[in-house]
Tab-separated table of C-alpha atoms and ligand atoms in Angstrom:
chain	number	residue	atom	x	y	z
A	7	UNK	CA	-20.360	-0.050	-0.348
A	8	UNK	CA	-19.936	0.827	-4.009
A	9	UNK	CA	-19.745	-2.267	-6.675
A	10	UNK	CA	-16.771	-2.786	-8.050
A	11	UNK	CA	-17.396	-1.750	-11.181
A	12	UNK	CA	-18.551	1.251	-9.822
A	13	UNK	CA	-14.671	2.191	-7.776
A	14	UNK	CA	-13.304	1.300	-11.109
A	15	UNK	CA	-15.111	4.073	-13.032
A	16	UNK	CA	-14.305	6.424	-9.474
A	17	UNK	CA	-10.796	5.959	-10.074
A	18	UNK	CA	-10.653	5.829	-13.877
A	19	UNK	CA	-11.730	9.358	-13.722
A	20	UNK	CA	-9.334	10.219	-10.584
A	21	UNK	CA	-6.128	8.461	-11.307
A	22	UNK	CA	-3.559	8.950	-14.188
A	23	UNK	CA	-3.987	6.316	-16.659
A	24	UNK	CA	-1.011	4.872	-15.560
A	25	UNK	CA	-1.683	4.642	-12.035
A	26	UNK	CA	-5.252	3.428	-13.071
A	27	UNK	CA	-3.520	0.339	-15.129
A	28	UNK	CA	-1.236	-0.155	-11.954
A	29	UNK	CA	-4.031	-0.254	-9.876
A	30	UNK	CA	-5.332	-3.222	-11.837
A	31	UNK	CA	-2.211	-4.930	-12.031
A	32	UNK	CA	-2.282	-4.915	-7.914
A	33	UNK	CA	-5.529	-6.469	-8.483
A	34	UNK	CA	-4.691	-9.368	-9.959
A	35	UNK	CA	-1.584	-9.781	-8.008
A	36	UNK	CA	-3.464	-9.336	-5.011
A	37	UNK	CA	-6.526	-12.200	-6.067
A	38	UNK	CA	-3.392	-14.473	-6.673
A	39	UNK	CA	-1.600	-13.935	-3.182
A	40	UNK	CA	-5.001	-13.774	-1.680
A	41	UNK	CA	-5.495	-17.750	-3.098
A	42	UNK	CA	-2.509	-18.927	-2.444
A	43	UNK	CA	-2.135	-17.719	1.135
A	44	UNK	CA	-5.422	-18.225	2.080
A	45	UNK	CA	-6.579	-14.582	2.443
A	46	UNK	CA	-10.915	-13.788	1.876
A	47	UNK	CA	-10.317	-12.786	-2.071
A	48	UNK	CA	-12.974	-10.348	-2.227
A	49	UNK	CA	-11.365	-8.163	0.661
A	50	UNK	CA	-8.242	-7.993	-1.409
A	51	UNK	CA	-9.654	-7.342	-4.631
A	52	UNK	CA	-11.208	-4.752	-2.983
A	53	UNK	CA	-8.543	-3.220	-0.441
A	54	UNK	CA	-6.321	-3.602	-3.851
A	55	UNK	CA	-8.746	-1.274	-6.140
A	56	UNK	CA	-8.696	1.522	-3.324
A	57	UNK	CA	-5.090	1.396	-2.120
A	58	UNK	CA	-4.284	4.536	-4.153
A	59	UNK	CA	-7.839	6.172	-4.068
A	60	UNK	CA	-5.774	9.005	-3.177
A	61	UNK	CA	-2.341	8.942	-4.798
A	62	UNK	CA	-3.646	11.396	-7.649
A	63	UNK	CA	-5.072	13.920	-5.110
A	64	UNK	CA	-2.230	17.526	-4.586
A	65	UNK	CA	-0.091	17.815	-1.640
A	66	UNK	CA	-2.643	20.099	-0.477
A	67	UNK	CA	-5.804	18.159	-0.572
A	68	UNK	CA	-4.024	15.432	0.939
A	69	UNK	CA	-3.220	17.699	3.615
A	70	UNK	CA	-6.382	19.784	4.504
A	71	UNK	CA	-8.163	16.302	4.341
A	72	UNK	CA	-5.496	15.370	7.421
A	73	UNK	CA	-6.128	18.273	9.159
A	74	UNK	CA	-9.555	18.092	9.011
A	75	UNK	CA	-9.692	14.642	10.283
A	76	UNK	CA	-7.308	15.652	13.134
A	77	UNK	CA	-4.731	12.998	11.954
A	78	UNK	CA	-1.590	14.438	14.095
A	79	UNK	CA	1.573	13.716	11.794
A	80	UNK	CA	4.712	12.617	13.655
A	81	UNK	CA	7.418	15.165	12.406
A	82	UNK	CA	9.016	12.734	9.677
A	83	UNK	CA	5.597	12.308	8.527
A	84	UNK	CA	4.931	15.667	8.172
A	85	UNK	CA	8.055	16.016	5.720
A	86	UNK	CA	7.602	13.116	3.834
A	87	UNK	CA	4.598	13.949	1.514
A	88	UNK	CA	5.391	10.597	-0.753
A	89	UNK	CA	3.522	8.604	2.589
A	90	UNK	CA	0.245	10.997	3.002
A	91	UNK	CA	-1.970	8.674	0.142
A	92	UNK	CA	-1.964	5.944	2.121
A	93	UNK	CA	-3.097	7.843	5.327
A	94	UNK	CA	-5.752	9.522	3.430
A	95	UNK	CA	-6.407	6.633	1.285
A	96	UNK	CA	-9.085	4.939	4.124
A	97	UNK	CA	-10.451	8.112	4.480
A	98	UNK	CA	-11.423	8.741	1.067
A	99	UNK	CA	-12.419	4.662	0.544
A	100	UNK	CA	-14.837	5.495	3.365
A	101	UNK	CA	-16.415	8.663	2.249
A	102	UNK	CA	-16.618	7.968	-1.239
A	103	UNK	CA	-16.211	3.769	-1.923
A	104	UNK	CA	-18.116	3.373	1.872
A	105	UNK	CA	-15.819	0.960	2.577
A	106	UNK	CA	-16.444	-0.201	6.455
A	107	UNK	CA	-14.770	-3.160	6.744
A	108	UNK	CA	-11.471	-1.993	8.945
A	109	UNK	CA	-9.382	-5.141	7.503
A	110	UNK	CA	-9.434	-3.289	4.346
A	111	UNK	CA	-8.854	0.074	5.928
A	112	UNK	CA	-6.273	-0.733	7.679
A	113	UNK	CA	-4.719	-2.925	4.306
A	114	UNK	CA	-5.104	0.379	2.702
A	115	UNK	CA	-3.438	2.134	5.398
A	116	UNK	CA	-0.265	0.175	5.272
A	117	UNK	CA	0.668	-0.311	2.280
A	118	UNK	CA	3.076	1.927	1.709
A	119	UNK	CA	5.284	1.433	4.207
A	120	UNK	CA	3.866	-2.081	6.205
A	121	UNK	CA	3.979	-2.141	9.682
A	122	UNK	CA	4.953	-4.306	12.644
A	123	UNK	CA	2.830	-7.611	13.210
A	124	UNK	CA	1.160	-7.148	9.487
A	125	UNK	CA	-2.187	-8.948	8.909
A	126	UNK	CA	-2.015	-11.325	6.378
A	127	UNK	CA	-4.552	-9.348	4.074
A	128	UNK	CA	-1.722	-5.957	4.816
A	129	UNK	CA	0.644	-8.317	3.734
A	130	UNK	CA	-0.877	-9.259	0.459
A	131	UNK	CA	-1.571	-5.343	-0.452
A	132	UNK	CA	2.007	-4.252	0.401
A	133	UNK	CA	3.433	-6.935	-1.678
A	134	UNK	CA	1.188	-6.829	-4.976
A	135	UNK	CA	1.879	-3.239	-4.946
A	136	UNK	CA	5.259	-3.692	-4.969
A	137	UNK	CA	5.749	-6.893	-7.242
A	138	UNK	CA	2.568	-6.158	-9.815
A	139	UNK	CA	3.583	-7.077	-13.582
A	140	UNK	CA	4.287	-3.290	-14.287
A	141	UNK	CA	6.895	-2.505	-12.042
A	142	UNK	CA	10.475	-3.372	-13.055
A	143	UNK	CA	13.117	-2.620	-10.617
A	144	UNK	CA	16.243	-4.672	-10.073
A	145	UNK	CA	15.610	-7.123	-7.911
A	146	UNK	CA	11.970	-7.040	-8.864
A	147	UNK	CA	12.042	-10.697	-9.999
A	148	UNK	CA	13.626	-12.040	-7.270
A	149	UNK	CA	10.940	-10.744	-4.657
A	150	UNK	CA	7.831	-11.483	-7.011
A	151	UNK	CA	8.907	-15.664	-6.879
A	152	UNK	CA	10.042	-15.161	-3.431
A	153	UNK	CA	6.693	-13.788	-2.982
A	154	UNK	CA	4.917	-16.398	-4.630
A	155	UNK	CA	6.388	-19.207	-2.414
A	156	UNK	CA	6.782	-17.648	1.014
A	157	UNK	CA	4.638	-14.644	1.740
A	158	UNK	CA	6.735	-13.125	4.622
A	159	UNK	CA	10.062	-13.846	2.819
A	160	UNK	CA	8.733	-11.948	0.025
A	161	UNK	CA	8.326	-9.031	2.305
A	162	UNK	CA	11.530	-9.389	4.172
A	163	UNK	CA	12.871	-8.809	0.687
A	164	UNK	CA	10.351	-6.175	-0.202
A	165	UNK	CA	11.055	-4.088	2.623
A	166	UNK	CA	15.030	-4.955	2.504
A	167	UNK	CA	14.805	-3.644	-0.893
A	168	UNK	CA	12.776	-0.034	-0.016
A	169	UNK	CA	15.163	0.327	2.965
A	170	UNK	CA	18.315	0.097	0.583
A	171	UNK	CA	17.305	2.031	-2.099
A	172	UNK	CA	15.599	5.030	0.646
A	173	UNK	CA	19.378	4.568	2.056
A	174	UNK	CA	21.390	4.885	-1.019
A	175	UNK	CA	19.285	7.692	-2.052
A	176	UNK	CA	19.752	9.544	1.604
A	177	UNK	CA	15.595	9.715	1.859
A	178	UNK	CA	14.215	9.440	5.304
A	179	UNK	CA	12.579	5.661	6.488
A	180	UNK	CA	9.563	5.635	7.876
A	181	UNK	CA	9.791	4.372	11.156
A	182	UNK	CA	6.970	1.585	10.455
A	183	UNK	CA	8.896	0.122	7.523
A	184	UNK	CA	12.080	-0.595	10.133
A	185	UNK	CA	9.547	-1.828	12.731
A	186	UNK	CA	7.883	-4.107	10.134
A	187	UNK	CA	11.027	-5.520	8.829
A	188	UNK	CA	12.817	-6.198	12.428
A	189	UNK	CA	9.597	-7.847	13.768
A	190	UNK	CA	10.064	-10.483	10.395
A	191	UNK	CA	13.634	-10.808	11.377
A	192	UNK	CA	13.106	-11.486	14.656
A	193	UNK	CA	9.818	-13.542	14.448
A	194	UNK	CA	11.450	-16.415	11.396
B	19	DGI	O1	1.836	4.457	-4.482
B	19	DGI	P1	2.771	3.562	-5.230
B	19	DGI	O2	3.710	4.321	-6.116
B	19	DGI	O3	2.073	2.451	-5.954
B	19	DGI	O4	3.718	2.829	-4.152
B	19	DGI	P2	3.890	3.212	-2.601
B	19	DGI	O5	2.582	3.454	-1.975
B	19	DGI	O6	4.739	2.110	-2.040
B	19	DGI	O7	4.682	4.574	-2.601
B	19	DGI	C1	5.969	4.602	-3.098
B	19	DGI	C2	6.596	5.944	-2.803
B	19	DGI	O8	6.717	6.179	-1.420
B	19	DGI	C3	7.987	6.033	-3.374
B	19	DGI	O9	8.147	7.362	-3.871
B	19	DGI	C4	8.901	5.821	-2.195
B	19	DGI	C5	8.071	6.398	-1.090
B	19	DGI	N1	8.337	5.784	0.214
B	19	DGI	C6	7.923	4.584	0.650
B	19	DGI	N2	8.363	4.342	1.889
B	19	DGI	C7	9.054	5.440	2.247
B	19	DGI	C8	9.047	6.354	1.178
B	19	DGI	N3	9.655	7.548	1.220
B	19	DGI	C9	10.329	7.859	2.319
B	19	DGI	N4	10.955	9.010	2.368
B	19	DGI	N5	10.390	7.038	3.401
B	19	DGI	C10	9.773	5.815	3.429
B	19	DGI	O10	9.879	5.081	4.411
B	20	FE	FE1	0.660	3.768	-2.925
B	21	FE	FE1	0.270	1.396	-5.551
């Protein structure tokens, strides 16, 4: 696997600045959650760095690398472009980060949209991304102390919140993000 240091310069030269700075805001979030929760910190700092390996990439890299890897899209996948990152993202943090460790692949899968049953190490990714210093949403504050003092009730809210707002704004929900969020409802 690459060093750190050496991802960081990857995606320095791969990401928008912006996206590069958010990346290391999801970092630190992530190291954080990771202590508090009692997640292995190196595996977040590390599934945090490559969770957008591939959020710079066009719609049509992203989607000759899925065909290549035979990745079959369900049809609401394959019209909702905004998810295809984080299904290439393991791909790419294989080939070029040689990440192996399928914890952090499958971290990096997830966390756009989370998933039902999420790992603890899923959960910390899905949530730093959402609640890292940068972003500022309404709401945002709520979910990052939430977040802070009760990891799945910070992602009840999370994905309450992305359900709402893909509502109010008529986009499509992925079925994983209504799968993720009945399983926390259900499993209190
Ligand atoms: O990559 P980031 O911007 O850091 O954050 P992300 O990976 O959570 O991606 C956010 C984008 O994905 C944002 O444009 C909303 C979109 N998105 C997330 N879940 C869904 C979704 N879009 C649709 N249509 N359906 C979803 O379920
Ligand atoms: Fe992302
Ligand atoms: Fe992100």
């Amino acid at each position: 696997m690459l060093s750190k240091e050496e991802m960081k310069s990857y995606l320095k030269e791969h990401l928008t600045e912006s996206r590069y700075n958010h990346t290391l805001s999801v970092v630190e979030t992530a190291i954080r959650l990771a202590q508090i929760y009692k997640v292995d910190k190196n595996k977040a700092e590390i599934a945090a760095l490559a969770h957008d390996i591939a959020k710079n990439m066009t719609i049509y890299d992203l989607k000759s690398i899925i065909d290549e890897n035979n990745i079959k899209l369900s049809y609401d996948e394959e019209k909702t472009p905004e998810l295809w990152h984080s299904i290439v993202g393991p791909i790419v943090g294989k080939k070029i980060f040689k990440i192996e460790d399928e914890e952090i692949l499958s971290a990096m899968r997830w966390h756009t949209t989370g998933r039902e049953n999420m790992s603890k190490l899923e959960k910390v990714i899905y949530i730093a991304d959402m609640i890292e210093p940068g972003r500022s949403f309404p709401g945002v504050d709520l979910i990052r102390k939430e977040s802070f003092n009760d990891l799945d009730k910070g992602i009840l809210q999370g994905l309450t919140h992305t359900i709402k707002y893909l509502l109010d704004k008529g986009f499509p929900i992925d079925i994983n993000s209504i799968k993720a969020r009945n399983y926390l409802v259900l499993n209190k």
